CSV table of C-alpha atoms and ligand atoms in Angstrom, one decimal:
chain,number,residue,atom,x,y,z
G,263,MET,CA,-67.7,34.5,-47.2
G,264,ILE,CA,-65.2,31.7,-46.6
G,265,ARG,CA,-67.1,29.5,-45.3
G,266,SER,CA,-64.4,27.3,-42.5
G,267,ARG,CA,-67.6,25.4,-41.0
G,268,ARG,CA,-67.9,23.3,-44.6
G,269,MET,CA,-65.3,21.1,-43.7
G,270,ARG,CA,-67.0,20.3,-39.9
G,271,ARG,CA,-70.2,19.8,-41.2
G,272,THR,CA,-69.9,16.1,-40.5
G,273,GLN,CA,-67.8,13.5,-38.9
G,274,ALA,CA,-66.4,12.0,-42.2
G,275,ILE,CA,-65.8,15.0,-43.7
G,276,ARG,CA,-63.7,16.3,-39.9
G,277,ASP,CA,-61.5,13.3,-40.4
G,278,LEU,CA,-60.8,14.0,-44.1
G,279,VAL,CA,-58.9,17.2,-43.0
G,280,ALA,CA,-57.4,15.9,-39.5
G,281,GLU,CA,-53.9,17.3,-39.6
G,282,THR,CA,-52.9,15.1,-36.5
G,283,ASP,CA,-53.1,11.5,-35.4
G,284,LEU,CA,-53.1,9.7,-32.1
G,285,ARG,CA,-52.1,6.0,-33.4
G,286,PRO,CA,-51.0,3.0,-30.5
G,287,ARG,CA,-47.8,2.8,-32.2
G,288,HIS,CA,-47.3,6.6,-31.2
G,289,LEU,CA,-47.7,5.4,-26.8
G,290,ILE,CA,-44.9,4.0,-24.8
G,291,GLN,CA,-46.5,2.1,-21.7
G,292,PRO,CA,-44.2,2.8,-18.4
G,293,TYR,CA,-43.8,0.0,-16.0
G,294,PHE,CA,-42.3,-0.7,-12.8
G,295,VAL,CA,-41.0,-4.4,-12.2
G,296,GLN,CA,-40.0,-5.7,-9.4
G,297,LYS,CA,-38.4,-9.2,-8.3
G,298,ALA,CA,-41.3,-9.7,-5.7
G,299,LYS,CA,-44.1,-11.7,-7.4
G,300,GLY,CA,-47.4,-10.5,-7.6
G,301,PHE,CA,-49.3,-6.9,-8.4
G,302,SER,CA,-49.2,-3.9,-5.9
G,303,GLU,CA,-51.2,-0.8,-6.7
G,304,ILE,CA,-50.2,2.3,-6.4
G,305,ALA,CA,-52.0,4.8,-5.0
G,306,ALA,CA,-51.3,7.8,-6.9
G,307,LEU,CA,-51.4,6.6,-10.2
G,308,PRO,CA,-54.6,4.8,-10.7
G,309,GLY,CA,-54.4,1.9,-13.0
G,310,ILE,CA,-51.1,1.1,-12.5
G,311,GLY,CA,-48.8,-1.4,-10.7
G,312,ARG,CA,-46.0,-2.6,-9.4
G,313,THR,CA,-45.6,-5.9,-11.5
G,314,GLY,CA,-43.5,-8.9,-10.4
G,315,ILE,CA,-42.0,-10.6,-13.6
G,316,HIS,CA,-44.0,-13.8,-14.6
G,317,GLU,CA,-47.2,-10.1,-14.2
G,318,THR,CA,-45.1,-7.8,-15.8
G,319,CYS,CA,-45.3,-10.4,-19.3
G,320,ALA,CA,-48.4,-11.4,-18.6
G,321,GLN,CA,-49.8,-7.6,-18.9
G,322,VAL,CA,-47.3,-6.7,-22.0
G,323,GLU,CA,-48.7,-9.6,-23.8
G,324,LYS,CA,-52.1,-8.1,-23.4
G,325,ASP,CA,-51.0,-4.5,-24.5
G,326,LEU,CA,-49.3,-6.2,-27.7
G,327,LYS,CA,-52.1,-7.7,-28.8
G,328,LYS,CA,-53.7,-4.3,-29.4
G,329,GLY,CA,-51.1,-2.4,-30.9
G,330,LEU,CA,-48.7,-1.2,-27.9
G,331,ARG,CA,-45.6,-2.3,-28.8
G,332,SER,CA,-43.3,0.1,-26.6
G,333,VAL,CA,-42.4,-0.1,-22.8
G,334,LEU,CA,-40.5,2.0,-20.2
G,335,LEU,CA,-39.4,0.0,-17.5
G,336,PHE,CA,-38.2,1.4,-14.2
G,337,GLY,CA,-37.1,-0.6,-11.7
G,338,ILE,CA,-38.2,-1.2,-8.1
G,339,PRO,CA,-34.6,-2.7,-6.4
G,340,ASP,CA,-35.1,-5.2,-3.5
G,341,GLU,CA,-32.7,-2.7,-1.5
G,342,LYS,CA,-30.9,0.8,-2.0
G,343,ALA,CA,-27.4,1.9,-0.4
G,344,PRO,CA,-25.7,5.0,-0.9
G,345,ASP,CA,-23.4,3.3,-3.9
G,346,ALA,CA,-26.5,2.4,-6.2
G,347,HIS,CA,-25.3,-0.9,-7.0
G,348,GLY,CA,-28.8,-2.4,-7.6
G,349,ALA,CA,-28.7,-0.1,-10.7
G,350,HIS,CA,-26.3,-2.5,-12.1
G,351,ASP,CA,-26.9,-5.6,-10.5
G,352,PRO,CA,-27.5,-8.1,-13.7
G,353,ASP,CA,-29.5,-9.7,-11.8
G,354,GLY,CA,-31.9,-7.3,-11.0
G,355,ALA,CA,-35.4,-6.9,-11.5
G,356,VAL,CA,-34.7,-4.6,-14.5
G,357,PRO,CA,-32.2,-7.0,-16.2
G,358,LEU,CA,-34.2,-10.4,-15.2
G,359,THR,CA,-37.7,-8.8,-16.6
G,360,ILE,CA,-35.9,-7.4,-20.6
G,361,LYS,CA,-34.9,-11.2,-20.4
G,362,ALA,CA,-38.0,-13.0,-19.9
G,363,LEU,CA,-39.5,-9.8,-22.4
G,364,LYS,CA,-37.6,-10.1,-24.9
G,365,THR,CA,-37.4,-14.4,-24.4
G,366,GLN,CA,-41.2,-13.8,-24.9
G,367,PHE,CA,-41.8,-11.3,-28.1
G,368,GLY,CA,-38.8,-11.0,-29.3
G,369,ASP,CA,-38.7,-7.8,-32.1
G,370,ASP,CA,-42.2,-7.6,-32.1
G,371,LEU,CA,-42.0,-5.8,-28.4
G,372,ILE,CA,-39.3,-2.4,-28.1
G,373,VAL,CA,-37.9,-2.9,-24.9
G,374,MET,CA,-37.0,1.2,-23.2
G,375,THR,CA,-35.3,0.9,-19.5
G,376,ASP,CA,-34.5,3.9,-17.6
G,377,VAL,CA,-31.1,4.5,-16.7
G,378,CYS,CA,-31.4,6.7,-13.5
G,379,LEU,CA,-30.2,6.2,-10.2
G,380,CYS,CA,-32.3,7.4,-7.9
G,381,SER,CA,-34.8,4.8,-7.1
G,382,TYR,CA,-31.3,2.5,-6.4
G,383,THR,CA,-29.7,5.2,-3.6
G,384,ASP,CA,-30.9,5.6,-0.1
G,385,HIS,CA,-31.2,9.3,-0.3
G,386,GLY,CA,-33.4,9.2,-3.4
G,387,HIS,CA,-31.0,11.5,-5.5
G,388,CYS,CA,-30.5,10.7,-9.5
G,389,GLY,CA,-26.4,10.2,-8.9
G,390,LEU,CA,-23.8,9.9,-6.7
G,391,VAL,CA,-24.2,12.1,-3.9
G,392,HIS,CA,-20.6,12.8,-1.9
G,393,ASP,CA,-20.6,15.7,1.1
G,394,GLY,CA,-23.9,16.6,0.3
G,395,GLU,CA,-23.2,17.4,-3.1
G,396,VAL,CA,-24.8,15.1,-6.2
G,397,VAL,CA,-21.3,14.5,-8.1
G,398,ASN,CA,-21.7,14.3,-12.2
G,399,ASP,CA,-19.1,12.3,-12.9
G,400,ALA,CA,-18.9,9.1,-11.4
G,401,SER,CA,-22.6,9.1,-11.1
G,402,VAL,CA,-22.1,9.1,-15.0
G,403,ALA,CA,-19.8,6.3,-14.8
G,404,LEU,CA,-22.0,4.0,-12.6
G,405,LEU,CA,-25.3,5.0,-15.4
G,406,ALA,CA,-22.9,3.8,-18.5
G,407,GLU,CA,-22.8,0.2,-16.3
G,408,MET,CA,-26.4,0.4,-15.8
G,409,ALA,CA,-27.2,1.0,-19.3
G,410,VAL,CA,-24.7,-1.7,-20.4
G,411,ARG,CA,-26.2,-4.3,-18.5
G,412,HIS,CA,-29.9,-3.8,-20.0
G,413,ALA,CA,-28.4,-4.3,-23.4
G,414,GLU,CA,-26.9,-6.6,-22.1
G,415,ALA,CA,-29.6,-8.6,-21.0
G,416,GLY,CA,-31.7,-7.0,-24.5
G,417,ALA,CA,-32.8,-4.0,-23.7
G,418,ASP,CA,-33.7,-1.9,-27.9
G,419,VAL,CA,-33.4,1.2,-26.1
G,420,LEU,CA,-31.9,3.1,-23.0
G,421,ALA,CA,-33.4,6.4,-21.2
G,422,PRO,CA,-31.2,8.6,-18.7
G,423,SER,CA,-33.4,10.7,-17.0
G,424,ASP,CA,-30.2,11.2,-14.7
G,425,MET,CA,-30.5,14.8,-15.9
G,426,MET,CA,-26.2,14.5,-15.4
G,427,ASP,CA,-23.7,16.5,-18.1
G,428,GLY,CA,-21.8,13.7,-20.3
G,429,ARG,CA,-23.9,10.9,-19.8
G,430,ILE,CA,-24.8,10.3,-23.4
G,431,ALA,CA,-21.2,10.3,-24.5
G,432,ALA,CA,-20.4,8.0,-22.0
G,433,MET,CA,-22.8,5.8,-22.2
G,434,ARG,CA,-22.6,5.4,-26.3
G,435,VAL,CA,-18.7,4.5,-25.6
G,436,ARG,CA,-19.3,2.1,-22.8
G,437,LEU,CA,-22.4,0.5,-25.1
G,438,ASP,CA,-20.0,0.7,-28.4
G,439,GLU,CA,-16.5,-0.8,-26.1
G,440,GLU,CA,-19.5,-3.8,-25.6
G,441,GLY,CA,-20.5,-4.4,-29.1
G,442,PHE,CA,-24.0,-3.1,-28.6
G,443,GLN,CA,-23.8,-0.7,-31.2
G,444,ASN,CA,-27.4,-0.7,-32.3
G,445,ARG,CA,-29.2,-0.5,-29.0
G,446,ALA,CA,-30.4,3.3,-29.4
G,447,ILE,CA,-30.4,5.9,-26.8
G,448,MET,CA,-33.5,8.3,-26.3
G,449,SER,CA,-32.1,11.1,-23.8
G,450,TYR,CA,-34.1,13.4,-21.6
G,451,ALA,CA,-33.0,15.8,-23.5
G,452,ILE,CA,-35.3,19.1,-21.2
G,453,LYS,CA,-36.5,17.8,-17.6
G,454,HIS,CA,-37.8,20.5,-15.7
G,455,ALA,CA,-37.4,20.1,-12.1
G,456,GLY,CA,-40.6,21.1,-10.2
G,457,ALA,CA,-44.0,19.3,-8.4
G,458,TYR,CA,-45.3,17.5,-11.6
G,459,TYR,CA,-43.5,14.0,-10.5
G,460,GLY,CA,-45.0,13.6,-7.4
G,461,PRO,CA,-47.7,10.8,-8.2
G,462,PHE,CA,-44.4,9.0,-9.5
G,463,ARG,CA,-42.0,9.2,-6.8
G,464,GLU,CA,-44.5,7.3,-4.6
G,465,ALA,CA,-44.6,4.9,-7.7
G,466,ALA,CA,-40.7,4.3,-7.7
G,467,ASP,CA,-40.2,5.4,-4.1
G,468,SER,CA,-37.4,7.8,-5.0
G,469,SER,CA,-38.0,11.2,-3.6
G,470,PRO,CA,-34.8,12.9,-2.3
G,471,LYS,CA,-34.1,12.5,1.4
G,472,PHE,CA,-33.1,15.8,1.2
G,473,GLY,CA,-32.6,18.8,-0.5
G,474,ASP,CA,-34.2,19.1,-4.0
G,475,ARG,CA,-33.4,18.2,-8.2
G,476,ARG,CA,-32.5,21.4,-8.7
G,477,SER,CA,-29.1,20.9,-9.2
G,478,TYR,CA,-29.1,18.9,-12.1
G,479,GLN,CA,-33.0,19.2,-13.4
G,480,MET,CA,-33.8,22.4,-15.2
G,481,ASP,CA,-35.5,25.4,-13.9
G,482,PRO,CA,-38.5,25.8,-15.8
G,483,ARG,CA,-38.4,29.6,-16.6
G,484,ASN,CA,-35.7,28.6,-19.1
G,485,SER,CA,-36.2,27.3,-23.1
G,486,ARG,CA,-33.0,27.8,-24.5
G,487,GLU,CA,-31.0,26.4,-21.8
G,488,GLY,CA,-33.0,23.0,-23.0
G,489,LEU,CA,-32.9,23.3,-26.5
G,490,ARG,CA,-28.9,24.1,-26.1
G,491,ASP,CA,-28.7,20.8,-24.0
G,492,GLY,CA,-31.2,18.5,-26.6
G,493,LEU,CA,-28.8,19.7,-29.6
G,494,MET,CA,-25.3,18.7,-27.3
G,495,ASP,CA,-27.5,15.2,-26.4
G,496,LEU,CA,-27.6,14.5,-30.6
G,497,GLU,CA,-24.2,15.7,-30.8
G,498,GLU,CA,-23.4,13.1,-27.8
G,499,GLY,CA,-25.1,10.4,-30.5
G,500,ALA,CA,-28.6,10.6,-28.8
G,501,ASP,CA,-31.1,9.1,-31.4
G,502,ILE,CA,-34.6,10.0,-29.7
G,503,LEU,CA,-35.0,13.3,-27.3
G,504,LEU,CA,-37.4,13.2,-24.6
G,505,LEU,CA,-39.0,16.4,-22.7
G,506,LYS,CA,-40.9,16.3,-20.0
G,507,PRO,CA,-43.4,17.2,-18.5
G,508,ALA,CA,-45.3,17.2,-21.7
G,509,LEU,CA,-48.3,19.6,-21.3
G,510,PRO,CA,-46.5,22.4,-19.7
G,511,ASN,CA,-44.0,21.9,-23.1
G,512,LEU,CA,-45.6,22.0,-26.1
G,513,ASP,CA,-43.6,25.2,-27.2
G,514,LEU,CA,-40.7,23.4,-26.7
G,515,ILE,CA,-41.7,20.4,-28.2
G,516,TRP,CA,-42.3,22.5,-30.7
G,517,ARG,CA,-39.2,24.4,-30.7
G,518,LEU,CA,-37.0,21.5,-30.5
G,519,ARG,CA,-38.4,19.7,-33.2
G,520,GLU,CA,-37.8,22.6,-34.9
G,521,ALA,CA,-34.1,23.0,-34.1
G,522,SER,CA,-33.1,19.0,-34.9
G,523,LEU,CA,-34.2,16.9,-36.8
G,524,ALA,CA,-34.3,13.6,-34.6
G,525,PRO,CA,-37.8,12.0,-33.3
G,526,ILE,CA,-39.5,13.5,-30.5
G,527,ALA,CA,-40.8,11.7,-27.8
G,528,ALA,CA,-42.6,13.6,-24.6
G,529,TYR,CA,-43.7,11.8,-21.7
G,530,HIS,CA,-46.5,12.7,-20.1
G,531,VAL,CA,-46.2,12.2,-16.8
G,532,SER,CA,-47.5,10.9,-13.8
G,533,SER,CA,-49.5,14.2,-12.2
G,534,GLU,CA,-50.8,15.2,-15.8
G,535,PHE,CA,-52.3,11.8,-15.1
G,536,SER,CA,-53.3,11.6,-11.7
G,537,SER,CA,-54.5,15.2,-11.7
G,538,VAL,CA,-57.2,13.9,-14.5
G,539,LYS,CA,-57.7,10.9,-12.8
G,540,ALA,CA,-58.5,12.6,-9.5
G,541,ALA,CA,-60.8,15.4,-10.9
G,542,GLU,CA,-62.9,12.3,-12.8
G,543,GLU,CA,-63.5,10.8,-9.8
G,544,ARG,CA,-64.9,14.3,-8.6
G,545,GLY,CA,-67.1,13.9,-11.7
G,546,TRP,CA,-65.5,17.5,-12.8
G,547,VAL,CA,-64.1,16.3,-16.3
G,548,ASN,CA,-64.9,13.5,-18.9
G,549,GLY,CA,-61.6,12.0,-17.9
G,550,ASP,CA,-61.2,9.8,-20.9
G,551,GLN,CA,-61.7,12.7,-23.5
G,552,LEU,CA,-59.7,14.8,-21.3
G,553,LEU,CA,-56.8,12.5,-21.6
G,554,TYR,CA,-57.6,12.1,-25.2
G,555,GLU,CA,-57.0,16.2,-25.7
G,556,HIS,CA,-54.3,15.9,-23.4
G,557,LEU,CA,-52.3,13.4,-26.1
G,558,ILE,CA,-53.7,14.9,-29.2
G,559,ALA,CA,-52.4,18.5,-28.1
G,560,ILE,CA,-49.4,16.5,-27.6
G,561,ARG,CA,-49.1,15.0,-31.4
G,562,ARG,CA,-50.3,18.1,-32.2
G,563,ALA,CA,-47.2,20.0,-30.9
G,564,GLY,CA,-44.6,17.2,-32.4
G,565,ALA,CA,-44.3,14.6,-30.2
G,566,ASP,CA,-43.4,11.7,-32.4
G,567,MET,CA,-43.9,9.1,-29.2
G,568,ILE,CA,-45.8,9.8,-26.0
G,569,VAL,CA,-44.6,7.6,-22.7
G,570,THR,CA,-47.9,7.3,-20.9
G,571,TYR,CA,-49.6,6.0,-17.7
G,572,ALA,CA,-52.5,6.1,-20.1
G,573,GLY,CA,-52.1,4.4,-22.4
G,574,ARG,CA,-53.2,1.0,-22.0
G,575,GLU,CA,-56.8,2.0,-21.2
G,576,ALA,CA,-56.6,4.3,-24.3
G,577,LEU,CA,-56.3,0.9,-26.1
G,578,GLU,CA,-58.8,-1.1,-24.5
G,579,LYS,CA,-61.3,1.1,-23.8
G,580,GLY,CA,-60.9,1.9,-27.7
G,581,TRP,CA,-60.5,5.8,-27.7
G,582,VAL,CA,-57.2,5.5,-29.8
G,583,GLN,CA,-57.0,2.5,-32.5
C,2030,PBG,C1,-36.1,10.3,-11.9
C,2030,PBG,C2,-37.5,10.4,-12.7
C,2030,PBG,C3,-38.3,10.6,-12.3
C,2030,PBG,C4,-39.0,10.4,-14.0
C,2030,PBG,C5,-39.0,9.6,-14.8
C,2030,PBG,N1,-38.0,9.0,-14.1
C,2030,PBG,C6,-39.1,12.4,-11.9
C,2030,PBG,C7,-38.2,12.5,-10.8
C,2030,PBG,O1,-38.4,12.1,-9.6
C,2030,PBG,O2,-37.3,13.5,-11.1
C,2030,PBG,C8,-40.4,11.4,-13.5
C,2030,PBG,C9,-41.9,10.3,-14.3
C,2030,PBG,C10,-42.9,10.5,-13.8
C,2030,PBG,O3,-43.5,11.8,-13.2
C,2030,PBG,O4,-44.4,10.5,-14.7
C,2030,PBG,N2,-35.0,9.8,-12.5
C,2031,ZN,ZN1,-33.6,9.5,-11.2
């Protein structure tokens, strides 16, 4: 008789045969950065806030000491406009924060930045709108300039989340022209449209004021569409391929990993995190354990790294070491 339980008998034996692990190096902590000083809570993302430059650096310092070496910065601009000019302002919250972080932490810290227009446009779409339509190529040109501003400030990894066509190639060309051949691009290769991003849109104040994002984000009924786009992103010059949301797409994490040889990232998005927090508040689940099980499943599916709002507390509470 085969007795599989022999290998489950003690914690030490279980650890001996464990196939997947979750370490601080796998985690990427998102930040919502603003020029205004201080910390303002985001009700829909418990424990996460919008932070001024000083507060961001102070928090990163604590995180780094615990082994959290990567951050993903989202900008909260002072003003929004139809032309999204704040997105490529060299004195915007994101470039200023990048400079401050790089001055203080150098290459001990990996600074990743979101490259998208939705918090900078007054209508909340991820691209420019002409005659009610989200236009592609004009948006891409602007996104490429935004990426250059972030690179100039010192960003290590540019992470375009906009879902326009051809943006990776355009960004790569502009970065190279400006001498930033060594900065990486983490492309949102598969990003499904839908309800999973609700709490994030409250945090970033980036809900579309009309319509929805289905003309640029993907249809969750599809898988081949995303795999094809991911492979195209690689050809255009992407260094890392990201998928989101994470748990609804474990199949695609696995398939994208099989289909390419690039590092794979998954974004454990806002509602994946916040719905655990809400259920925990009601006493229905053990939130820490559930979040751990989310993250380990994402790793097991094949993600090399995970963007997650749970990163900091995982290290602070010690459920990731
Ligand atoms: C938009 C963007 C979104 C997220 C990151 N960048 C979602 C959206 O509004 O479409 C979502 C992340 C999350 O839910 O945590 N460019
Ligand atoms: Zn966007």
